Amino acid sequence: MPLLSVNNIEVIYDDVILVLKGMSLTVEKGQIVAVLGANGAGKSTTLKAISGLLKTEEGEVTDGTIEFDGVRINGMDPERIVRLGVFQVMEGRRVFEDLTVRENLIAAAHTQKCSRGELDERIDHVYSYFPRLKEREAGLAGYLSGGEQQMLVIGRGMMAKPKLMMLDEPSLGLSPLLVSEIFEIIVKLNRDLGTTILLVEQNARMALNIADHGYIMENGKIVLD
């Protein structure tokens, strides 16, 4: 049984706008799966349908099913989906700008109960992947560079210890050197921690270079895989 199964879903915004039209994909445990396509193809909407964040944008899955680890999750509140092990890293490096780097990481750990000792261990684990965050841990996240903010949002994902991490355009707006560094970290998370990755990208060359499987989206549905 796949870890994630999206079965022929339709998504409508504001009760009128049909965005996804019979969208289906599967993600096997331990895989890196890439979803590629042009702007407006429905890639980000697909991730939000899985994570439950459609509700915040007046969107709704009106047909089909989404199953994670054998549990149907479409219709669940986002916080329940996170606790099941699904974490979405949003497009645009959305950090809590007025909190420090460390406080950003602590905030992400509240999805699960853990002791102070375990919390410190998780933070140190994130710093082992992103040493630059350790150097900036007392600084406000709003003053980080774009690359450092991308590291921070991925680090927040690590704090939640997800079974499935969904990354929305992690290369967006970064220099080629930083893009390579971020993609190397994604591979390490998958290889070292066994984290399953669902990666939405426009950089097809980079995404397919690390992916086990790829899907191409167009006009709200998969046209090639």
GROMACS .gro file of C-alpha atoms in nm:
model
  225
    1MET     CA    1   0.000   0.000   0.000
    2PRO     CA    2   0.143   0.343  -0.092
    3LEU     CA    3   0.218   0.587   0.188
    4LEU     CA    4   0.012   0.850   0.003
    5SER     CA    5  -0.263   0.789  -0.248
    6VAL     CA    6  -0.448   1.074  -0.421
    7ASN     CA    7  -0.742   0.920  -0.605
    8ASN     CA    8  -0.919   1.113  -0.880
    9ILE     CA    9  -0.979   1.428  -0.676
   10GLU     CA   10  -1.150   1.747  -0.783
   11VAL     CA   11  -1.088   2.078  -0.608
   12ILE     CA   12  -1.313   2.381  -0.630
   13TYR     CA   13  -1.244   2.731  -0.494
   14ASP     CA   14  -1.526   2.962  -0.384
   15ASP     CA   15  -1.784   2.699  -0.491
   16VAL     CA   16  -1.719   2.797  -0.854
   17ILE     CA   17  -1.359   2.767  -0.979
   18LEU     CA   18  -1.258   2.413  -1.074
   19VAL     CA   19  -0.880   2.382  -1.027
   20LEU     CA   20  -0.807   2.008  -1.005
   21LYS     CA   21  -0.992   1.775  -1.242
   22GLY     CA   22  -0.949   1.406  -1.171
   23MET     CA   23  -0.604   1.441  -1.017
   24SER     CA   24  -0.436   1.115  -0.911
   25LEU     CA   25  -0.089   1.023  -0.787
   26THR     CA   26   0.077   0.783  -0.547
   27VAL     CA   27   0.388   0.813  -0.330
   28GLU     CA   28   0.557   0.501  -0.201
   29LYS     CA   29   0.722   0.502   0.141
   30GLY     CA   30   1.084   0.617   0.124
   31GLN     CA   31   1.057   0.771  -0.222
   32ILE     CA   32   1.129   1.118  -0.356
   33VAL     CA   33   0.846   1.203  -0.596
   34ALA     CA   34   0.852   1.517  -0.811
   35VAL     CA   35   0.547   1.700  -0.945
   36LEU     CA   36   0.634   1.930  -1.235
   37GLY     CA   37   0.437   2.175  -1.443
   38ALA     CA   38   0.395   2.537  -1.544
   39ASN     CA   39   0.248   2.810  -1.324
   40GLY     CA   40  -0.124   2.756  -1.279
   41ALA     CA   41  -0.111   2.383  -1.347
   42GLY     CA   42  -0.243   2.305  -0.998
   43LYS     CA   43   0.074   2.184  -0.826
   44SER     CA   44   0.043   2.396  -0.511
   45THR     CA   45  -0.329   2.326  -0.491
   46THR     CA   46  -0.250   1.955  -0.491
   47LEU     CA   47  -0.022   1.996  -0.188
   48LYS     CA   48  -0.279   2.207  -0.005
   49ALA     CA   49  -0.546   1.947  -0.073
   50ILE     CA   50  -0.323   1.685   0.089
   51SER     CA   51  -0.225   1.899   0.390
   52GLY     CA   52  -0.576   2.032   0.451
   53LEU     CA   53  -0.476   2.395   0.393
   54LEU     CA   54  -0.738   2.445   0.120
   55LYS     CA   55  -0.982   2.542   0.393
   56THR     CA   56  -0.785   2.861   0.461
   57GLU     CA   57  -0.837   2.970   0.099
   58GLU     CA   58  -1.204   2.880   0.052
   59GLY     CA   59  -1.107   2.565  -0.134
   60GLU     CA   60  -1.258   2.218  -0.102
   61VAL     CA   61  -1.201   1.865  -0.227
   62THR     CA   62  -1.542   1.794  -0.384
   63ASP     CA   63  -1.475   1.449  -0.530
   64GLY     CA   64  -1.228   1.163  -0.492
   65THR     CA   65  -1.023   1.059  -0.190
   66ILE     CA   66  -0.683   1.124  -0.032
   67GLU     CA   67  -0.539   0.847   0.185
   68PHE     CA   68  -0.226   0.869   0.397
   69ASP     CA   69  -0.082   0.559   0.560
   70GLY     CA   70  -0.416   0.383   0.516
   71VAL     CA   71  -0.625   0.669   0.663
   72ARG     CA   72  -0.856   0.889   0.459
   73ILE     CA   73  -0.749   1.247   0.529
   74ASN     CA   74  -0.946   1.470   0.294
   75GLY     CA   75  -1.187   1.669   0.509
   76MET     CA   76  -0.961   1.649   0.817
   77ASP     CA   77  -0.838   1.966   0.988
   78PRO     CA   78  -0.477   2.057   0.902
   79GLU     CA   79  -0.353   2.010   1.261
   80ARG     CA   80  -0.476   1.649   1.263
   81ILE     CA   81  -0.305   1.581   0.931
   82VAL     CA   82   0.024   1.721   1.067
   83ARG     CA   83   0.000   1.495   1.371
   84LEU     CA   84  -0.048   1.196   1.140
   85GLY     CA   85   0.292   1.278   0.988
   86VAL     CA   86   0.234   1.512   0.691
   87PHE     CA   87   0.420   1.845   0.687
   88GLN     CA   88   0.400   2.101   0.406
   89VAL     CA   89   0.686   2.347   0.352
   90MET     CA   90   0.505   2.636   0.188
   91GLU     CA   91   0.621   2.824  -0.119
   92GLY     CA   92   0.782   3.161  -0.051
   93ARG     CA   93   0.989   3.085   0.263
   94ARG     CA   94   0.718   3.174   0.514
   95VAL     CA   95   0.904   3.223   0.840
   96PHE     CA   96   0.786   3.396   1.157
   97GLU     CA   97   0.986   3.710   1.087
   98ASP     CA   98   0.961   3.859   1.438
   99LEU     CA   99   1.078   3.539   1.609
  100THR     CA  100   1.437   3.420   1.634
  101VAL     CA  101   1.564   3.121   1.439
  102ARG     CA  102   1.544   2.905   1.750
  103GLU     CA  103   1.191   3.024   1.833
  104ASN     CA  104   1.081   2.936   1.477
  105LEU     CA  105   1.208   2.582   1.528
  106ILE     CA  106   1.041   2.552   1.869
  107ALA     CA  107   0.709   2.664   1.720
  108ALA     CA  108   0.718   2.375   1.472
  109ALA     CA  109   0.775   2.120   1.747
  110HIS     CA  110   0.438   2.201   1.910
  111THR     CA  111   0.266   1.967   1.664
  112GLN     CA  112   0.386   1.683   1.888
  113LYS     CA  113   0.438   1.656   2.262
  114CYS     CA  114   0.804   1.623   2.353
  115SER     CA  115   1.020   1.686   2.659
  116ARG     CA  116   1.261   1.977   2.687
  117GLY     CA  117   1.550   1.736   2.637
  118GLU     CA  118   1.396   1.592   2.321
  119LEU     CA  119   1.322   1.943   2.195
  120ASP     CA  120   1.689   2.040   2.233
  121GLU     CA  121   1.792   1.719   2.056
  122ARG     CA  122   1.567   1.797   1.761
  123ILE     CA  123   1.704   2.151   1.734
  124ASP     CA  124   2.063   2.024   1.746
  125HIS     CA  125   1.972   1.772   1.477
  126VAL     CA  126   1.845   2.053   1.252
  127TYR     CA  127   2.165   2.248   1.316
  128SER     CA  128   2.372   1.945   1.213
  129TYR     CA  129   2.210   1.971   0.870
  130PHE     CA  130   2.211   2.352   0.860
  131PRO     CA  131   2.517   2.488   1.050
  132ARG     CA  132   2.437   2.841   0.932
  133LEU     CA  133   2.115   2.835   1.132
  134LYS     CA  134   2.316   2.755   1.445
  135GLU     CA  135   2.528   3.064   1.379
  136ARG     CA  136   2.214   3.277   1.345
  137GLU     CA  137   1.996   3.109   1.609
  138ALA     CA  138   1.951   3.421   1.824
  139GLY     CA  139   1.883   3.649   1.527
  140LEU     CA  140   1.539   3.741   1.396
  141ALA     CA  141   1.426   3.521   1.107
  142GLY     CA  142   1.315   3.826   0.908
  143TYR     CA  143   1.679   3.931   0.871
  144LEU     CA  144   1.799   3.600   0.726
  145SER     CA  145   1.896   3.575   0.361
  146GLY     CA  146   1.661   3.398   0.120
  147GLY     CA  147   1.872   3.084   0.131
  148GLU     CA  148   1.887   3.085   0.511
  149GLN     CA  149   1.510   3.130   0.531
  150GLN     CA  150   1.464   2.829   0.302
  151MET     CA  151   1.690   2.628   0.531
  152LEU     CA  152   1.481   2.743   0.828
  153VAL     CA  153   1.147   2.638   0.681
  154ILE     CA  154   1.289   2.295   0.594
  155GLY     CA  155   1.435   2.278   0.946
  156ARG     CA  156   1.089   2.353   1.087
  157GLY     CA  157   0.960   2.061   0.886
  158MET     CA  158   1.228   1.838   1.041
  159MET     CA  159   1.119   1.946   1.390
  160ALA     CA  160   0.777   1.787   1.331
  161LYS     CA  161   0.943   1.453   1.243
  162PRO     CA  162   0.712   1.392   0.947
  163LYS     CA  163   0.669   1.067   0.760
  164LEU     CA  164   0.596   1.276   0.448
  165MET     CA  165   0.750   1.617   0.384
  166MET     CA  166   0.597   1.816   0.099
  167LEU     CA  167   0.816   2.091  -0.046
  168ASP     CA  168   0.661   2.363  -0.263
  169GLU     CA  169   0.915   2.525  -0.500
  170PRO     CA  170   1.217   2.512  -0.264
  171SER     CA  171   1.445   2.651  -0.539
  172LEU     CA  172   1.232   2.960  -0.605
  173GLY     CA  173   1.439   3.279  -0.606
  174LEU     CA  174   1.766   3.115  -0.498
  175SER     CA  175   2.106   3.129  -0.668
  176PRO     CA  176   2.220   2.813  -0.855
  177LEU     CA  177   2.475   2.741  -0.580
  178LEU     CA  178   2.212   2.757  -0.306
  179VAL     CA  179   1.970   2.550  -0.513
  180SER     CA  180   2.230   2.272  -0.534
  181GLU     CA  181   2.285   2.292  -0.157
  182ILE     CA  182   1.911   2.273  -0.081
  183PHE     CA  183   1.864   1.974  -0.312
  184GLU     CA  184   2.158   1.794  -0.151
  185ILE     CA  185   1.988   1.842   0.188
  186ILE     CA  186   1.660   1.702   0.049
  187VAL     CA  187   1.845   1.389  -0.065
  188LYS     CA  188   2.013   1.357   0.278
  189LEU     CA  189   1.677   1.385   0.458
  190ASN     CA  190   1.542   1.108   0.240
  191ARG     CA  191   1.849   0.885   0.263
  192ASP     CA  192   1.953   0.937   0.625
  193LEU     CA  193   1.616   0.981   0.798
  194GLY     CA  194   1.395   0.781   0.563
  195THR     CA  195   1.167   1.083   0.516
  196THR     CA  196   0.940   1.043   0.214
  197ILE     CA  197   0.946   1.357  -0.003
  198LEU     CA  198   0.681   1.501  -0.234
  199LEU     CA  199   0.853   1.779  -0.427
  200VAL     CA  200   0.676   2.044  -0.636
  201GLU     CA  201   0.920   2.217  -0.867
  202GLN     CA  202   0.958   2.416  -1.189
  203ASN     CA  203   1.328   2.329  -1.209
  204ALA     CA  204   1.265   1.998  -1.387
  205ARG     CA  205   1.631   1.909  -1.437
  206MET     CA  206   1.717   1.937  -1.066
  207ALA     CA  207   1.398   1.769  -0.948
  208LEU     CA  208   1.417   1.469  -1.180
  209ASN     CA  209   1.785   1.427  -1.102
  210ILE     CA  210   1.701   1.333  -0.742
  211ALA     CA  211   1.350   1.186  -0.782
  212ASP     CA  212   1.250   0.819  -0.791
  213HIS     CA  213   0.936   0.908  -0.984
  214GLY     CA  214   0.799   1.215  -1.159
  215TYR     CA  215   0.457   1.347  -1.257
  216ILE     CA  216   0.379   1.622  -1.509
  217MET     CA  217   0.072   1.837  -1.442
  218GLU     CA  218  -0.123   2.042  -1.689
  219ASN     CA  219  -0.456   2.217  -1.641
  220GLY     CA  220  -0.532   2.049  -1.310
  221LYS     CA  221  -0.452   1.688  -1.395
  222ILE     CA  222  -0.161   1.451  -1.454
  223VAL     CA  223  -0.073   1.422  -1.823
  224LEU     CA  224   0.249   1.217  -1.796
  225ASP     CA  225   0.438   1.018  -1.533
   0.00000   0.00000   0.00000
